[in-house]
Coordinates of C-alpha atoms and ligand atoms in Angstrom, one line a residue:
M1 CA 13.8 -5.9 -8.1
L2 CA 10.7 -8.0 -8.4
F3 CA 11.8 -10.3 -11.1
A4 CA 15.6 -10.5 -10.6
N5 CA 16.9 -14.1 -10.4
K6 CA 13.4 -15.5 -10.6
I7 CA 13.0 -16.0 -14.4
I8 CA 12.3 -19.5 -15.6
K9 CA 12.8 -19.8 -19.3
F10 CA 11.5 -22.4 -21.7
A11 CA 12.1 -22.9 -25.5
S12 CA 8.6 -24.4 -25.7
L13 CA 5.8 -24.9 -23.1
D14 CA 2.1 -25.6 -23.3
S15 CA 1.2 -22.4 -21.4
T16 CA 3.3 -20.2 -19.2
Q17 CA 0.1 -19.4 -17.4
N18 CA -0.6 -23.0 -16.4
Y19 CA 3.0 -23.4 -15.3
A20 CA 3.0 -20.2 -13.3
K21 CA -0.3 -21.2 -11.6
Q22 CA 1.3 -24.5 -10.4
L23 CA 4.1 -22.5 -9.0
A24 CA 1.7 -20.1 -7.2
K25 CA -0.1 -23.0 -5.6
Q26 CA 3.3 -24.3 -4.4
G27 CA 4.0 -20.9 -2.8
K28 CA 7.0 -19.9 -5.0
P29 CA 8.2 -16.4 -4.3
E30 CA 6.5 -13.3 -5.5
G31 CA 8.0 -12.1 -8.8
T32 CA 8.7 -15.6 -10.1
L33 CA 8.3 -15.3 -13.8
V34 CA 7.9 -18.0 -16.5
V35 CA 8.7 -17.1 -20.1
A36 CA 8.5 -19.4 -23.2
E37 CA 9.8 -18.7 -26.8
Q38 CA 6.6 -20.5 -28.0
Q39 CA 3.5 -22.0 -26.4
T40 CA 1.7 -25.0 -27.7
A41 CA -1.5 -24.4 -25.8
G42 CA -1.5 -20.7 -25.0
R43 CA -4.8 -19.5 -23.8
G44 CA -6.6 -16.2 -23.6
R45 CA -9.6 -14.9 -21.8
F46 CA -12.9 -16.7 -22.0
R47 CA -10.9 -19.9 -22.7
R48 CA -10.0 -18.8 -26.2
P49 CA -6.8 -20.3 -27.7
W50 CA -3.9 -17.8 -27.9
D51 CA -1.7 -18.2 -30.9
S52 CA 1.9 -18.1 -29.5
P53 CA 4.6 -18.9 -32.2
L54 CA 8.3 -18.0 -32.1
G55 CA 8.9 -14.3 -32.4
G56 CA 6.4 -13.1 -29.8
L57 CA 6.8 -12.5 -26.1
W58 CA 4.8 -14.9 -23.9
F59 CA 5.2 -14.8 -20.1
S60 CA 3.4 -15.1 -16.8
F61 CA 4.4 -13.9 -13.3
L62 CA 3.3 -14.4 -9.7
L63 CA 2.2 -11.8 -7.2
Y64 CA 0.9 -12.1 -3.7
P65 CA -0.7 -8.7 -3.2
K66 CA -1.6 -7.9 0.4
N67 CA -4.7 -5.8 1.1
L68 CA -5.4 -5.5 -2.6
S69 CA -8.3 -8.0 -2.9
A70 CA -10.7 -5.4 -4.1
K71 CA -8.3 -4.1 -6.6
L72 CA -7.6 -7.0 -8.9
S73 CA -8.5 -4.9 -11.9
L74 CA -5.8 -2.5 -11.0
I75 CA -3.2 -5.3 -11.3
T76 CA -4.3 -5.9 -14.9
L77 CA -4.2 -2.1 -15.5
I78 CA -0.7 -1.6 -14.1
S79 CA 0.4 -4.5 -16.3
A80 CA -1.1 -2.9 -19.3
L81 CA 0.6 0.4 -18.4
S82 CA 3.9 -1.3 -18.0
V83 CA 3.8 -2.9 -21.4
L84 CA 2.4 0.4 -22.9
Q85 CA 5.3 2.5 -21.6
A86 CA 7.9 -0.1 -22.6
I87 CA 6.5 -0.1 -26.2
R88 CA 6.5 3.7 -26.2
K89 CA 10.1 3.8 -25.1
I90 CA 11.6 0.9 -27.2
V91 CA 9.5 0.9 -30.3
A92 CA 8.2 4.4 -30.5
L93 CA 4.7 3.4 -31.2
E94 CA 1.7 4.8 -29.3
P95 CA -0.5 2.0 -27.8
M96 CA -3.9 2.7 -26.2
I97 CA -5.5 0.6 -23.4
K98 CA -8.7 -1.1 -24.3
W99 CA -10.1 -1.8 -20.9
P100 CA -9.5 -4.0 -19.1
N101 CA -6.7 -6.0 -20.6
D102 CA -5.7 -5.2 -24.2
L103 CA -3.3 -2.8 -25.9
W104 CA -4.3 -1.6 -29.3
I105 CA -2.3 0.3 -31.9
E106 CA -3.9 1.8 -35.1
G107 CA -7.0 -0.4 -34.8
K108 CA -5.1 -3.6 -34.1
K109 CA -4.7 -5.6 -30.9
V110 CA -1.0 -6.1 -30.1
C111 CA -1.2 -7.3 -26.5
G112 CA -3.6 -9.3 -24.3
I113 CA -3.4 -9.7 -20.6
L114 CA -4.9 -12.6 -18.6
T115 CA -5.1 -12.1 -14.8
E116 CA -6.1 -15.1 -12.7
A117 CA -6.3 -15.3 -9.0
G118 CA -6.7 -17.9 -6.2
W119 CA -8.6 -17.1 -3.1
K120 CA -8.5 -18.4 0.5
A121 CA -11.8 -17.6 2.1
E122 CA -12.3 -14.0 1.1
N123 CA -8.6 -13.2 0.8
L124 CA -6.6 -13.1 -2.3
A125 CA -4.0 -16.0 -2.0
W126 CA -2.2 -15.5 -5.3
V127 CA -2.4 -13.7 -8.6
V128 CA -0.9 -14.8 -11.9
V129 CA -0.6 -12.3 -14.7
G130 CA -0.1 -13.6 -18.2
I131 CA 1.1 -11.3 -21.0
G132 CA 1.0 -12.1 -24.7
L133 CA 2.7 -9.5 -26.9
D134 CA 2.9 -9.9 -30.7
V135 CA 6.4 -8.6 -31.4
N136 CA 8.1 -10.1 -34.5
N137 CA 5.8 -13.1 -34.9
P138 CA 3.5 -13.6 -37.9
I139 CA -0.2 -13.1 -37.4
P140 CA -2.4 -15.9 -38.8
P141 CA -4.6 -14.8 -41.7
E142 CA -7.9 -15.3 -39.8
L143 CA -6.7 -12.8 -37.1
R144 CA -5.1 -10.2 -39.4
Q145 CA -8.1 -7.9 -39.4
K146 CA -8.1 -7.4 -35.6
A147 CA -4.5 -8.2 -34.5
G148 CA -1.1 -6.8 -35.4
S149 CA 2.5 -7.2 -34.4
L150 CA 4.8 -4.5 -33.2
S151 CA 7.3 -5.2 -36.0
E152 CA 4.7 -4.9 -38.7
L153 CA 3.2 -1.7 -37.2
S154 CA 6.6 -0.1 -36.8
G155 CA 8.3 -1.5 -39.9
E156 CA 11.2 -2.6 -37.8
K157 CA 12.5 -5.9 -36.3
I158 CA 12.4 -5.5 -32.6
T159 CA 15.0 -6.9 -30.1
I160 CA 12.7 -8.8 -27.8
S161 CA 15.1 -9.0 -24.9
E162 CA 15.4 -5.2 -24.8
L163 CA 11.6 -4.8 -24.8
F164 CA 11.2 -7.5 -22.2
I165 CA 13.7 -5.9 -19.8
E166 CA 12.0 -2.6 -20.1
I167 CA 8.6 -4.2 -19.4
L168 CA 10.0 -5.7 -16.2
N169 CA 11.5 -2.4 -15.2
Q170 CA 8.1 -0.7 -15.7
L171 CA 6.3 -3.5 -13.7
D172 CA 8.6 -2.8 -10.8
V173 CA 7.7 0.9 -10.8
Y174 CA 4.0 0.5 -11.2
Y175 CA 3.6 -2.4 -8.7
A176 CA 5.5 -0.4 -6.1
R177 CA 3.2 2.6 -6.9
L178 CA 0.1 0.4 -6.4
K179 CA 1.4 -1.0 -3.1
A180 CA 2.2 2.5 -2.0
G181 CA -1.5 3.4 -2.5
K182 CA -1.0 5.7 -5.4
E183 CA -4.1 4.5 -7.2
K184 CA -5.3 8.0 -8.3
K185 CA -2.0 8.5 -10.1
I186 CA -2.3 5.1 -11.8
L187 CA -5.9 5.7 -12.8
A188 CA -5.1 9.1 -14.2
E189 CA -2.5 7.5 -16.4
V190 CA -4.9 4.7 -17.5
K191 CA -7.5 7.3 -18.5
K192 CA -4.9 9.3 -20.4
Y193 CA -4.2 6.2 -22.6
S194 CA -7.7 4.9 -22.6
L195 CA -9.3 3.9 -25.9
V196 CA -12.8 3.6 -24.4
I197 CA -13.5 6.6 -22.2
G198 CA -16.2 8.8 -23.8
K199 CA -17.1 6.1 -26.3
E200 CA -20.4 4.3 -27.0
V201 CA -19.7 0.6 -26.3
L202 CA -21.4 -2.8 -26.1
I203 CA -19.9 -4.8 -23.3
E204 CA -20.2 -8.6 -23.1
T205 CA -19.9 -9.9 -19.5
S206 CA -20.1 -13.5 -18.5
H207 CA -23.9 -13.4 -18.4
R208 CA -25.2 -10.4 -20.4
F209 CA -24.7 -7.6 -22.9
I210 CA -24.8 -4.0 -21.7
R211 CA -24.8 -1.0 -24.0
G212 CA -23.8 2.5 -22.9
K213 CA -21.3 5.3 -22.8
V214 CA -18.1 4.9 -20.8
I215 CA -18.0 7.9 -18.5
D216 CA -15.1 7.1 -16.1
L217 CA -12.9 4.6 -14.4
A218 CA -13.9 3.9 -10.8
A219 CA -11.3 3.9 -8.0
D220 CA -11.0 0.1 -8.1
G221 CA -10.3 0.1 -11.8
A222 CA -13.9 -0.9 -12.8
L223 CA -15.6 0.8 -15.7
A224 CA -18.4 3.4 -15.0
L225 CA -21.0 3.2 -17.7
S226 CA -24.0 5.4 -18.5
T227 CA -26.8 3.3 -19.8
A228 CA -30.4 3.8 -20.7
K229 CA -31.2 2.4 -17.2
G230 CA -28.8 4.7 -15.4
K231 CA -25.2 4.3 -14.1
E232 CA -23.6 0.9 -14.0
K233 CA -20.3 -0.3 -12.7
I234 CA -18.6 -3.1 -14.8
I235 CA -15.9 -5.2 -13.2
S236 CA -15.0 -7.4 -16.1
G237 CA -16.1 -7.9 -19.7
E238 CA -15.3 -7.7 -23.3
I239 CA -15.7 -4.3 -25.0
N240 CA -16.9 -3.7 -28.5
L241 CA -16.8 -0.1 -29.6
I242 CA -19.9 1.2 -31.4
Y243 CA -18.9 3.5 -34.2
Ligands
BTN301 C1 -6.4 -12.2 -23.9 O1 -6.4 -11.2 -24.6 O2 -7.4 -13.0 -24.1 C2 -5.3 -12.6 -23.0 C3 -4.2 -13.3 -23.7 C4 -3.1 -13.8 -22.7 C5 -2.0 -14.6 -23.4 C6 -0.9 -14.9 -22.5 S1 0.5 -15.4 -23.4 C7 1.4 -15.8 -21.9 C8 0.3 -16.4 -21.0 N1 0.2 -17.8 -21.2 C9 -1.0 -18.1 -21.7 O3 -1.4 -19.3 -21.9 N2 -1.8 -17.0 -21.8 C10 -1.1 -15.9 -21.4

C-alpha cells in the first residue's frame, strides 16, 4: 500500500502542498501524505488562493516516479481518475474530468489538482500532487457560480474519512497501472469521462490563448487540438469551453 503508515495529519496548516514539498526535498519516502482539516494559505494553479475551510478534503502526497519524466500529465490524470472513481462509489455522483486537473459535476468544479515537480538535470526528482475536494464545506458566495461541494450536489452529508480511504485505494490501483505501462488503458478511461473531448475550447497557457476543437488525448496525456492553423499539442493550460 502506497500510503499505509505514511499519513501526517494536521488540524490546521498553511498548505499541505508546501509542507509536502519540503518533505520531498528531504527525500521522505514515496507515498508520504500530508492532510489538513483546514488550510490557512491553500493555493491552486497559477498561484491562485485556494479556499480550504473545515469540511473539505485537502491533502498532498509524494511520488518519485522512475522513467516517467515525459508523463507528468499522466500523474495528474490518474489522480483525477482516482478521485472520480471514489466519488462515484461513495457519493453516487458522476464527475467528469476537465483536462488537465479538475473534476466537474453538473457545471460546477468540485475538485482541483495541483501537480508540482522537482528536477535533477533532465530527470524527475520528485512529484507532489495536491488534491482539494469540496466535500461538506461551504462555498464562498463569489465562487458559487463555478464551484460546488459534493454534499450540496448530492443533498447528503458525506463521511470524509470513507471517501478519503477510497481515494487512496484508487490511487494505489491507478499508480500501479501507470508504473506497469498500461497508459492506453488509463487514457481510454480518461477519455470516457472527459468533459472536453469533441468540444470547442479556448485554452489559456502561460503565454498565449489558443482556440480550437479538442480531438484527442495524446499518449503522454497532452491535449490534441485542431486549430485554424492545424493540429497542436497542449501540455498544460486552463480550458474554457465555448458554448
Ligand atoms: C487548482 O484547481 O487550481 C488546484 C487546487 C489544488 C488545491 C490543493 S488543496 C491541498 C493542496 N494544498 C494546497 O495548498 N493546494 C493543494
